[in-house]
Amino acid sequence: MTDCVFCRIVARKNPADIEFEDDAVLAFKDNYPKAPVHVLIVPKRHIPSVMAMERGDAEILGRCFLAARALGEAKGFAERGYRLRVNCGPEGGQVVYHVHVHFLAGGRASGA
Ligand code: AMP
Ligand code: ZN
């Protein structure tokens, strides 16, 4: 089994509070929230980082943004808005090397 924590969540080997799922994407609550609503959106397929992204990964990352739209609508932020953040590499603050989109909502500027 992979030692990637987000692959383990996708495989239901690690616990997570799941907010959204489709065939390509899983979204679950961040366990150290930086905003009143903080959800991580991950592709089910392991892609380490935007810095490792290839042409064939474009669709699945687009699907992450469609999941963000669905979350925004489901959670009542379609009008109020939210912040989407992707950290890339060491100086970009990336800690987990399975690409993910932070969905931050519920406060002014929705987190740092
Ligand atoms: P990043 O700095 O962009 O790599 O963000 C990684 C995020 O994953 C952080 O906000 C962590 O709080 C979060 N995180 C790490 N492990 C877990 C986990 N097992 N369940 C939920 N969130 C996690
Ligand atoms: Zn992974």
GROMACS .gro file of N, CA and C and ligand atoms in nm:
model
  360
    1MET      N    1   0.085  -0.120   0.000
    1MET     CA    2   0.000   0.000   0.000
    1MET      C    3   0.088   0.125   0.000
    2THR      N    4   0.045   0.222  -0.072
    2THR     CA    5   0.121   0.346  -0.083
    2THR      C    6   0.134   0.414   0.054
    3ASP      N    7   0.241   0.491   0.069
    3ASP     CA    8   0.252   0.570   0.192
    3ASP      C    9   0.203   0.712   0.172
    4CYS      N   10   0.139   0.739   0.059
    4CYS     CA   11   0.081   0.873   0.037
    4CYS      C   12  -0.049   0.883   0.117
    5VAL      N   13  -0.053   0.981   0.206
    5VAL     CA   14  -0.168   0.993   0.296
    5VAL      C   15  -0.298   1.017   0.218
    6PHE      N   16  -0.293   1.095   0.111
    6PHE     CA   17  -0.417   1.122   0.038
    6PHE      C   18  -0.459   1.001  -0.045
    7CYS      N   19  -0.364   0.923  -0.099
    7CYS     CA   20  -0.402   0.797  -0.165
    7CYS      C   21  -0.466   0.702  -0.064
    8ARG      N   22  -0.416   0.703   0.057
    8ARG     CA   23  -0.475   0.616   0.160
    8ARG      C   24  -0.616   0.660   0.195
    9ILE      N   25  -0.641   0.789   0.195
    9ILE     CA   26  -0.778   0.838   0.219
    9ILE      C   27  -0.868   0.798   0.102
   10VAL      N   28  -0.818   0.814  -0.021
   10VAL     CA   29  -0.896   0.775  -0.139
   10VAL      C   30  -0.931   0.626  -0.132
   11ALA      N   31  -0.836   0.544  -0.087
   11ALA     CA   32  -0.857   0.399  -0.077
   11ALA      C   33  -0.933   0.359   0.049
   12ARG      N   34  -0.973   0.457   0.130
   12ARG     CA   35  -1.046   0.434   0.256
   12ARG      C   36  -0.964   0.355   0.357
   13LYS      N   37  -0.830   0.369   0.346
   13LYS     CA   38  -0.741   0.305   0.444
   13LYS      C   39  -0.715   0.399   0.561
   14ASN      N   40  -0.729   0.529   0.537
   14ASN     CA   41  -0.718   0.628   0.644
   14ASN      C   42  -0.851   0.700   0.656
   15PRO      N   43  -0.885   0.744   0.776
   15PRO     CA   44  -1.014   0.811   0.794
   15PRO      C   45  -1.013   0.953   0.737
   16ALA      N   46  -1.128   0.998   0.696
   16ALA     CA   47  -1.145   1.138   0.652
   16ALA      C   48  -1.293   1.169   0.657
   17ASP      N   49  -1.320   1.298   0.670
   17ASP     CA   50  -1.458   1.345   0.673
   17ASP      C   51  -1.492   1.391   0.530
   18ILE      N   52  -1.553   1.302   0.455
   18ILE     CA   53  -1.569   1.325   0.311
   18ILE      C   54  -1.686   1.419   0.283
   19GLU      N   55  -1.660   1.515   0.194
   19GLU     CA   56  -1.757   1.620   0.161
   19GLU      C   57  -1.812   1.605   0.020
   20PHE      N   58  -1.735   1.542  -0.068
   20PHE     CA   59  -1.776   1.531  -0.208
   20PHE      C   60  -1.697   1.418  -0.271
   21GLU      N   61  -1.765   1.344  -0.361
   21GLU     CA   62  -1.694   1.240  -0.434
   21GLU      C   63  -1.758   1.221  -0.570
   22ASP      N   64  -1.676   1.203  -0.672
   22ASP     CA   65  -1.726   1.154  -0.800
   22ASP      C   66  -1.624   1.052  -0.851
   23ASP      N   67  -1.631   1.018  -0.978
   23ASP     CA   68  -1.543   0.911  -1.028
   23ASP      C   69  -1.396   0.953  -1.030
   24ALA      N   70  -1.368   1.082  -1.034
   24ALA     CA   71  -1.230   1.129  -1.052
   24ALA      C   72  -1.172   1.198  -0.930
   25VAL      N   73  -1.258   1.245  -0.840
   25VAL     CA   74  -1.217   1.340  -0.737
   25VAL      C   75  -1.276   1.301  -0.602
   26LEU      N   76  -1.200   1.329  -0.496
   26LEU     CA   77  -1.250   1.315  -0.360
   26LEU      C   78  -1.222   1.447  -0.286
   27ALA      N   79  -1.316   1.489  -0.204
   27ALA     CA   80  -1.295   1.609  -0.123
   27ALA      C   81  -1.329   1.576   0.021
   28PHE      N   82  -1.243   1.622   0.112
   28PHE     CA   83  -1.261   1.592   0.255
   28PHE      C   84  -1.210   1.709   0.337
   29LYS      N   85  -1.258   1.716   0.461
   29LYS     CA   86  -1.221   1.827   0.549
   29LYS      C   87  -1.071   1.822   0.582
   30ASP      N   88  -1.008   1.938   0.578
   30ASP     CA   89  -0.870   1.949   0.625
   30ASP      C   90  -0.870   1.928   0.777
   31ASN      N   91  -0.777   1.847   0.826
   31ASN     CA   92  -0.779   1.817   0.969
   31ASN      C   93  -0.714   1.927   1.055
   32TYR      N   94  -0.654   2.028   0.991
   32TYR     CA   95  -0.609   2.147   1.063
   32TYR      C   96  -0.663   2.270   0.990
   33PRO      N   97  -0.793   2.297   1.006
   33PRO     CA   98  -0.857   2.400   0.922
   33PRO      C   99  -0.799   2.539   0.944
   34LYS      N  100  -0.778   2.611   0.836
   34LYS     CA  101  -0.726   2.748   0.839
   34LYS      C  102  -0.835   2.848   0.805
   35ALA      N  103  -0.958   2.805   0.796
   35ALA     CA  104  -1.073   2.892   0.770
   35ALA      C  105  -1.194   2.819   0.827
   36PRO      N  106  -1.306   2.890   0.849
   36PRO     CA  107  -1.426   2.823   0.903
   36PRO      C  108  -1.466   2.700   0.821
   37VAL      N  109  -1.451   2.708   0.691
   37VAL     CA  110  -1.472   2.591   0.604
   37VAL      C  111  -1.342   2.567   0.529
   38HIS      N  112  -1.282   2.452   0.548
   38HIS     CA  113  -1.155   2.420   0.482
   38HIS      C  114  -1.161   2.276   0.435
   39VAL      N  115  -1.175   2.262   0.305
   39VAL     CA  116  -1.189   2.129   0.243
   39VAL      C  117  -1.075   2.112   0.144
   40LEU      N  118  -1.021   1.992   0.137
   40LEU     CA  119  -0.917   1.960   0.039
   40LEU      C  120  -0.980   1.879  -0.074
   41ILE      N  121  -0.951   1.918  -0.195
   41ILE     CA  122  -1.004   1.850  -0.313
   41ILE      C  123  -0.886   1.781  -0.380
   42VAL      N  124  -0.893   1.650  -0.395
   42VAL     CA  125  -0.779   1.576  -0.451
   42VAL      C  126  -0.826   1.489  -0.567
   43PRO      N  127  -0.742   1.478  -0.671
   43PRO     CA  128  -0.772   1.378  -0.774
   43PRO      C  129  -0.753   1.239  -0.715
   44LYS      N  130  -0.835   1.144  -0.756
   44LYS     CA  131  -0.818   1.008  -0.703
   44LYS      C  132  -0.688   0.944  -0.751
   45ARG      N  133  -0.644   0.986  -0.868
   45ARG     CA  134  -0.517   0.935  -0.921
   45ARG      C  135  -0.402   1.016  -0.863
   46HIS      N  136  -0.295   0.946  -0.826
   46HIS     CA  137  -0.182   1.015  -0.762
   46HIS      C  138  -0.103   1.098  -0.862
   47ILE      N  139  -0.101   1.228  -0.840
   47ILE     CA  140  -0.014   1.321  -0.913
   47ILE      C  141   0.058   1.397  -0.802
   48PRO      N  142   0.192   1.394  -0.798
   48PRO     CA  143   0.261   1.449  -0.681
   48PRO      C  144   0.242   1.598  -0.660
   49SER      N  145   0.241   1.674  -0.768
   49SER     CA  146   0.242   1.820  -0.755
   49SER      C  147   0.207   1.880  -0.890
   50VAL      N  148   0.165   2.006  -0.889
   50VAL     CA  149   0.151   2.076  -1.018
   50VAL      C  150   0.284   2.074  -1.093
   51MET      N  151   0.394   2.074  -1.016
   51MET     CA  152   0.526   2.074  -1.079
   51MET      C  153   0.556   1.943  -1.151
   52ALA      N  154   0.478   1.838  -1.124
   52ALA     CA  155   0.496   1.709  -1.192
   52ALA      C  156   0.384   1.683  -1.292
   53MET      N  157   0.301   1.783  -1.312
   53MET     CA  158   0.182   1.767  -1.397
   53MET      C  159   0.222   1.749  -1.543
   54GLU      N  160   0.151   1.657  -1.610
   54GLU     CA  161   0.173   1.634  -1.753
   54GLU      C  162   0.045   1.667  -1.828
   55ARG      N  163   0.058   1.672  -1.960
   55ARG     CA  164  -0.056   1.711  -2.044
   55ARG      C  165  -0.180   1.625  -2.014
   56GLY      N  166  -0.158   1.496  -1.992
   56GLY     CA  167  -0.268   1.404  -1.966
   56GLY      C  168  -0.336   1.426  -1.831
   57ASP      N  169  -0.280   1.511  -1.748
   57ASP     CA  170  -0.338   1.539  -1.616
   57ASP      C  171  -0.433   1.659  -1.619
   58ALA      N  172  -0.442   1.725  -1.734
   58ALA     CA  173  -0.519   1.850  -1.739
   58ALA      C  174  -0.665   1.827  -1.706
   59GLU      N  175  -0.723   1.722  -1.760
   59GLU     CA  176  -0.866   1.696  -1.738
   59GLU      C  177  -0.896   1.673  -1.589
   60ILE      N  178  -0.814   1.590  -1.527
   60ILE     CA  179  -0.845   1.554  -1.388
   60ILE      C  180  -0.829   1.676  -1.296
   61LEU      N  181  -0.736   1.764  -1.328
   61LEU     CA  182  -0.723   1.884  -1.245
   61LEU      C  183  -0.837   1.981  -1.272
   62GLY      N  184  -0.885   1.984  -1.395
   62GLY     CA  185  -1.006   2.061  -1.424
   62GLY      C  186  -1.124   2.007  -1.345
   63ARG      N  187  -1.128   1.877  -1.329
   63ARG     CA  188  -1.237   1.815  -1.251
   63ARG      C  189  -1.230   1.859  -1.104
   64CYS      N  190  -1.110   1.884  -1.053
   64CYS     CA  191  -1.098   1.936  -0.915
   64CYS      C  192  -1.167   2.072  -0.904
   65PHE      N  193  -1.154   2.154  -1.005
   65PHE     CA  194  -1.217   2.286  -1.001
   65PHE      C  195  -1.369   2.274  -1.016
   66LEU      N  196  -1.415   2.177  -1.093
   66LEU     CA  197  -1.560   2.155  -1.099
   66LEU      C  198  -1.612   2.105  -0.965
   67ALA      N  199  -1.533   2.025  -0.895
   67ALA     CA  200  -1.571   1.981  -0.760
   67ALA      C  201  -1.578   2.101  -0.666
   68ALA      N  202  -1.486   2.196  -0.683
   68ALA     CA  203  -1.488   2.318  -0.601
   68ALA      C  204  -1.619   2.394  -0.626
   69ARG      N  205  -1.657   2.404  -0.750
   69ARG     CA  206  -1.784   2.473  -0.780
   69ARG      C  207  -1.900   2.401  -0.711
   70ALA      N  208  -1.901   2.268  -0.721
   70ALA     CA  209  -2.009   2.190  -0.658
   70ALA      C  210  -2.010   2.209  -0.507
   71LEU      N  211  -1.892   2.212  -0.446
   71LEU     CA  212  -1.883   2.234  -0.301
   71LEU      C  213  -1.935   2.373  -0.266
   72GLY      N  214  -1.896   2.471  -0.345
   72GLY     CA  215  -1.941   2.608  -0.320
   72GLY      C  216  -2.093   2.617  -0.324
   73GLU      N  217  -2.152   2.550  -0.419
   73GLU     CA  218  -2.298   2.552  -0.430
   73GLU      C  219  -2.361   2.475  -0.313
   74ALA      N  220  -2.308   2.356  -0.285
   74ALA     CA  221  -2.367   2.272  -0.180
   74ALA      C  222  -2.356   2.336  -0.042
   75LYS      N  223  -2.250   2.413  -0.020
   75LYS     CA  224  -2.225   2.470   0.114
   75LYS      C  225  -2.273   2.614   0.127
   76GLY      N  226  -2.336   2.665   0.022
   76GLY     CA  227  -2.397   2.797   0.032
   76GLY      C  228  -2.303   2.913   0.007
   77PHE      N  229  -2.194   2.888  -0.066
   77PHE     CA  230  -2.097   2.995  -0.093
   77PHE      C  231  -2.094   3.039  -0.239
   78ALA      N  232  -2.194   2.996  -0.316
   78ALA     CA  233  -2.192   3.027  -0.459
   78ALA      C  234  -2.195   3.177  -0.483
   79GLU      N  235  -2.264   3.252  -0.397
   79GLU     CA  236  -2.270   3.398  -0.411
   79GLU      C  237  -2.164   3.467  -0.327
   80ARG      N  238  -2.144   3.416  -0.206
   80ARG     CA  239  -2.050   3.483  -0.114
   80ARG      C  240  -1.906   3.467  -0.159
   81GLY      N  241  -1.877   3.354  -0.218
   81GLY     CA  242  -1.743   3.329  -0.269
   81GLY      C  243  -1.656   3.251  -0.172
   82TYR      N  244  -1.540   3.217  -0.219
   82TYR     CA  245  -1.446   3.132  -0.145
   82TYR      C  246  -1.311   3.147  -0.211
   83ARG      N  247  -1.211   3.092  -0.146
   83ARG     CA  248  -1.075   3.098  -0.202
   83ARG      C  249  -1.030   2.957  -0.236
   84LEU      N  250  -0.968   2.942  -0.352
   84LEU     CA  251  -0.905   2.816  -0.391
   84LEU      C  252  -0.755   2.839  -0.393
   85ARG      N  253  -0.681   2.747  -0.331
   85ARG     CA  254  -0.536   2.766  -0.321
   85ARG      C  255  -0.465   2.635  -0.354
   86VAL      N  256  -0.360   2.646  -0.430
   86VAL     CA  257  -0.278   2.529  -0.463
   86VAL      C  258  -0.135   2.564  -0.428
   87ASN      N  259  -0.077   2.491  -0.334
   87ASN     CA  260   0.062   2.512  -0.295
   87ASN      C  261   0.150   2.419  -0.378
   88CYS      N  262   0.258   2.472  -0.429
   88CYS     CA  263   0.345   2.395  -0.519
   88CYS      C  264   0.489   2.399  -0.471
   89GLY      N  265   0.539   2.283  -0.433
   89GLY     CA  266   0.682   2.273  -0.401
   89GLY      C  267   0.718   2.335  -0.268
   90PRO      N  268   0.846   2.321  -0.229
   90PRO     CA  269   0.890   2.363  -0.096
   90PRO      C  270   0.864   2.510  -0.065
   91GLU      N  271   0.899   2.597  -0.156
   91GLU     CA  272   0.881   2.740  -0.127
   91GLU      C  273   0.737   2.784  -0.148
   92GLY      N  274   0.657   2.698  -0.209
   92GLY     CA  275   0.514   2.725  -0.223
   92GLY      C  276   0.433   2.673  -0.105
   93GLY      N  277   0.503   2.611  -0.010
   93GLY     CA  278   0.435   2.565   0.110
   93GLY      C  279   0.368   2.430   0.097
   94GLN      N  280   0.403   2.353  -0.007
   94GLN     CA  281   0.341   2.221  -0.022
   94GLN      C  282   0.404   2.124   0.077
   95VAL      N  283   0.318   2.057   0.153
   95VAL     CA  284   0.362   1.960   0.253
   95VAL      C  285   0.325   1.818   0.210
   96VAL      N  286   0.208   1.803   0.154
   96VAL     CA  287   0.162   1.671   0.109
   96VAL      C  288   0.178   1.664  -0.043
   97TYR      N  289   0.259   1.568  -0.088
   97TYR     CA  290   0.292   1.557  -0.231
   97TYR      C  291   0.195   1.465  -0.304
   98HIS      N  292   0.068   1.502  -0.294
   98HIS     CA  293  -0.040   1.450  -0.379
   98HIS      C  294  -0.121   1.576  -0.408
   99VAL      N  295  -0.124   1.617  -0.534
   99VAL     CA  296  -0.176   1.748  -0.568
   99VAL      C  297  -0.317   1.767  -0.510
  100HIS      N  298  -0.344   1.887  -0.460
  100HIS     CA  299  -0.472   1.914  -0.398
  100HIS      C  300  -0.504   2.062  -0.407
  101VAL      N  301  -0.634   2.090  -0.408
  101VAL     CA  302  -0.683   2.227  -0.408
  101VAL      C  303  -0.746   2.253  -0.272
  102HIS      N  304  -0.700   2.358  -0.204
  102HIS     CA  305  -0.763   2.398  -0.078
  102HIS      C  306  -0.888   2.479  -0.112
  103PHE      N  307  -1.000   2.442  -0.053
  103PHE     CA  308  -1.125   2.519  -0.063
  103PHE      C  309  -1.144   2.586   0.073
  104LEU      N  310  -1.134   2.719   0.074
  104LEU     CA  311  -1.140   2.796   0.199
  104LEU      C  312  -1.257   2.892   0.191
  105ALA      N  313  -1.342   2.888   0.292
  105ALA     CA  314  -1.462   2.971   0.286
  105ALA      C  315  -1.511   3.004   0.426
  106GLY      N  316  -1.599   3.102   0.432
  106GLY     CA  317  -1.669   3.131   0.556
  106GLY      C  318  -1.611   3.244   0.637
  107GLY      N  319  -1.512   3.310   0.587
  107GLY     CA  320  -1.457   3.424   0.659
  107GLY      C  321  -1.404   3.523   0.557
  108ARG      N  322  -1.382   3.644   0.602
  108ARG     CA  323  -1.330   3.745   0.511
  108ARG      C  324  -1.195   3.699   0.455
  109ALA      N  325  -1.183   3.696   0.325
  109ALA     CA  326  -1.065   3.649   0.252
  109ALA      C  327  -1.041   3.498   0.269
  110SER      N  328  -1.126   3.436   0.352
  110SER     CA  329  -1.126   3.289   0.361
  110SER      C  330  -0.990   3.228   0.390
  111GLY      N  331  -0.923   3.283   0.487
  111GLY     CA  332  -0.796   3.224   0.529
  111GLY      C  333  -0.679   3.285   0.455
  112ALA      N  334  -0.560   3.257   0.504
  112ALA     CA  335  -0.439   3.319   0.448
  112ALA      C  336  -0.405   3.258   0.313
  113AMP     P1  337  -0.022   2.169   0.165
  113AMP     O1  338   0.058   2.254   0.257
  113AMP     O2  339  -0.082   2.247   0.051
  113AMP     O3  340   0.053   2.045   0.117
  113AMP     O4  341  -0.146   2.123   0.248
  113AMP     C1  342  -0.159   1.999   0.311
  113AMP     C2  343  -0.283   2.006   0.395
  113AMP     O5  344  -0.324   1.873   0.424
  113AMP     C3  345  -0.266   2.079   0.528
  113AMP     O6  346  -0.359   2.186   0.535
  113AMP     C4  347  -0.296   1.971   0.633
  113AMP     O7  348  -0.366   2.022   0.744
  113AMP     C5  349  -0.378   1.871   0.553
  113AMP     N1  350  -0.372   1.731   0.594
  113AMP     C6  351  -0.261   1.655   0.612
  113AMP     N2  352  -0.294   1.530   0.644
  113AMP     C7  353  -0.430   1.526   0.647
  113AMP     C8  354  -0.525   1.424   0.675
  113AMP     N3  355  -0.488   1.299   0.706
  113AMP     N4  356  -0.657   1.456   0.670
  113AMP     C9  357  -0.696   1.580   0.638
  113AMP     N5  358  -0.610   1.681   0.610
  113AMP    C10  359  -0.479   1.654   0.615
  114ZN      ZN  360  -0.126   1.003  -0.351
   0.00000   0.00000   0.00000
